[in-house]
Amino acid sequence: MSRFPVLQPYISEGLFPIMLTVFHGEATSPDRSITDNRSGDLYMSHSDIWIFQDHDWIKWVPTRALKVTIDDDTVYAAPCATQGLQIVSSESDFHSSIHTARDALGLGDTDDMIEQLMKKLRAVVGLEIKKVRYNTSTRHATSNAPGKKPAASVCTMRYARTSKKLTTAWKSTLQRPDNATQKPLDTVDTQTTGDAQSNALRRYTARQRARPTPDTMVTSEPASKGEASERSKEKKADKGKHTGRVGTEVEVVPKTKNVPSRKTDKGKRKAVEDDTESKATAMNTDEVTDKAIKEEPLESTTADALSVVDIRDSKRRRTTPIMQSLLTGISCPKNTKTVDWLHLGVTTYVPWFSKWDSDAVNILSGVRRAQDEKYNTGRPMVVECTYDGSDTQALVKMNREIEEALSNGSAVLVRGWEPTPTLEFTVESIGMYRPSLHQDVDIQNAVLREKEARKGDKGDGTNVHESMTIKRFIELADDPKKCLNLLDLPNIQPDVPIFVRTISDNVSARSATMNATHLAKTGENKSKKYFGVQTISGDSERVRGWDIMTHGGFLTHAHVDTCGLCTYITVRSGSKIWIYADADKDDKVTTRKGLFARWDRLLVFREGQCAPDGFTLGGVLLQRGDTLIQPPGVKHIVYTPQNGLMTGGHFLSYSTMHMTQLAMEYESSAVPSHPKSERAQYTTNATHPSIYRYVTWMILGLPTLAQDTSRTFYRRPILALVAIYEKEEKHTTKEAQDTSPWMSEKDSMVQEMEEERKAAGAIVTKLKTGLKITDAMSELEVGVDNLYDPGPTCRLATLLRGFA
């Protein structure tokens, strides 16, 4: 769901973080029969604001700040021209006289405030906002009971962070200084001297007016000496008016078609400070204005400033984005360098403990959005969807789009689904979610990894882990000398999104066959009355759900998720930058041997700083409320800008089994130049032996699940299912064998699994006969231009009805 948090409370610097709930309703007053609201909740009708205080709704006539007690803390809610409301610790903290937002914006009693705010945004910062949506939910179920008034929609507002340029321009435009008279936006006095806010607005507005339109925009051309000289004079004149600069550097991306490669962009910040050697550099109108603004001092803004617009909206990706700062929620040494991810619209710190990682992040920061990139087969890297839990039909349609995208090898980004409660990266918050904070875990240490890498061939990569409790891991996030990563922390009660449940076919098949009895009732079991599955390995639980906690600044190098499993991850706190990599569009490979050789360049031999020459990279910014679903075998690199927690899991899908088989075959095969080494040693950091039993369960559950005629089954994934069953040794890694305990033939689990395989064999035989499959492995490779193509559809309901 798109989110435009236009009406958010402005939190004064040093004041505690706060969450308010705003009810929007058509009625002129709130329902007074509802008394279980939190102190400080607001009700906004068309023209009035009501605040919940002392167990009752009080109409707010904003002639002065209103005293509010929230969780034993006393604050003041005051009208704010910027956001409609601001929270201050005392009346004296309010920087201007008390006045209503309607007065400040020049609105009448019947004018729609949101509509007018959107107009002001367009006028001031040149941003086109199509519409405003709120995250709505049923706050009071009792209010929807028969005979009662329906509950108003709920908008939960969170304080957030934003670019300093946008905040400065916005605040200086709409919030008047003490004893000043508010002027309309189009009549702001830009000639006032000594007023930093007016000067900042002047520069920002001038830049917006100078911006060329898409129709008149031209590509960069070398500037003439006369033009360069004139620009130099203008910059020197502007620099003479102001001194000093406070706050973090924020850069606005120029509207150029071609962004310079990171090889030519290294040392960019140094060049900005000393640009005497770059006066004649090619730049268009936007670049000149951006650079001039960047060098001028702006009013400092706090890290807890309001967020006016969500820069992640894909509909505005062709406009000049506002850089979002991700420089909070991370502990790093002073003077740690920052980098702008131009196409993703964010500024982050670079890793400070490793030159290799630092250089890699600087290169990766130039990646384009994965939503705008395609693999060499022409399939999109990432398909983006919006979750709307209130519309069942839209949800069903989205589920089908997700399955179709995954079946063709594209990852899917779902915006707007967020599990509860909201978590922060603190011991108290995560302690509610994972009560076992004193559990010992193994973690990756980026500092130790760097030391191991410096050993070269003498290093074996084993001395990069250490053991500690989860609680200690969270606490060490405040230590700038530490940068840790906690992988695969099992979560046996995962919050699985509804749109993942429908494609988790290994879970559905297991549920459909859970009561089928395969362990023979012979010998000592002859008189037993058990039924259903009796033996399940611990790995079959671990594969379904896990959490990942990571310190800000950690870079996970190129890898694939193990065993050809699909993966979903949801960001609970912090942020991630997820980067996909594959060969360029002109590198057409139609054989497994050629495909595996290409993958080796990235995963085994580690060519290039981040990826080999000729590889296409695409990045996705993931934040709270984002879920990423990726098909089997996709190569990815992950950078963590902020301390954070992700929750997720692995699954198998009938629609992606052709990619699962491809990835499993790759991992279990030997490196051509090192025949004694399996590729899995280099490509992934985990193994899940339970996948082989899950494949058996998927075959057993297929007759039942195939009766759902709304489902689509493709030939090549079915071929892969048969191939994995018939050639298990070709898809089994040595590591999977080494991590599985030895069991005798008399062991109950061995006996049960063997009986399951026999039952699955009968279904495989029926599939081969009905679909005319002679050699599944050969057919998977022969006559296919695109190894990711799922092939034609096939009907299985009638074919397998006798097994259901």
Tab-separated table of C-alpha atoms in Angstrom, residues 124-125 164-173 188-192 194-208 241-242 289 292-293 296-301:
chain	number	residue	atom	x	y	z
A	124	VAL	CA	7.040	24.355	-3.184
A	125	VAL	CA	9.126	21.277	-4.028
A	164	LYS	CA	17.362	18.168	5.105
A	165	LYS	CA	16.714	20.102	1.904
A	166	LEU	CA	13.065	19.159	1.783
A	167	THR	CA	12.581	19.692	5.519
A	168	THR	CA	14.318	23.074	5.461
A	169	ALA	CA	12.346	24.333	2.499
A	170	TRP	CA	9.092	22.973	3.883
A	171	LYS	CA	9.569	24.370	7.376
A	172	SER	CA	10.888	27.722	6.247
A	173	THR	CA	7.935	28.148	3.907
A	188	VAL	CA	7.569	34.771	0.428
A	189	ASP	CA	10.084	37.606	0.818
A	190	THR	CA	13.205	36.224	-0.832
A	191	GLN	CA	15.064	39.527	-0.457
A	192	THR	CA	15.231	39.431	3.317
A	194	GLY	CA	20.217	37.573	7.399
A	195	ASP	CA	17.348	35.082	7.284
A	196	ALA	CA	18.785	31.622	6.724
A	197	GLN	CA	15.381	30.090	6.182
A	198	SER	CA	14.448	32.567	3.447
A	199	ASN	CA	17.819	32.129	1.773
A	200	ALA	CA	17.482	28.351	1.863
A	201	LEU	CA	14.022	28.624	0.353
A	202	ARG	CA	15.280	31.048	-2.286
A	203	ARG	CA	17.976	28.658	-3.419
A	204	TYR	CA	15.644	25.686	-3.367
A	205	THR	CA	12.860	27.478	-5.258
A	206	ALA	CA	15.331	28.820	-7.819
A	207	ARG	CA	16.552	25.333	-8.445
A	208	GLN	CA	13.034	24.046	-8.994
A	241	LYS	CA	27.149	35.173	1.462
A	242	HIS	CA	27.292	32.290	3.954
A	289	THR	CA	21.996	23.859	-9.553
A	292	ALA	CA	25.593	24.906	-6.065
A	293	ILE	CA	22.982	23.996	-3.485
A	296	GLU	CA	25.835	26.241	0.351
A	297	PRO	CA	25.076	26.031	4.084
A	298	LEU	CA	21.584	24.988	5.061
A	299	GLU	CA	19.773	25.198	8.347
A	300	SER	CA	20.513	22.141	10.490
A	301	THR	CA	17.695	19.714	11.088
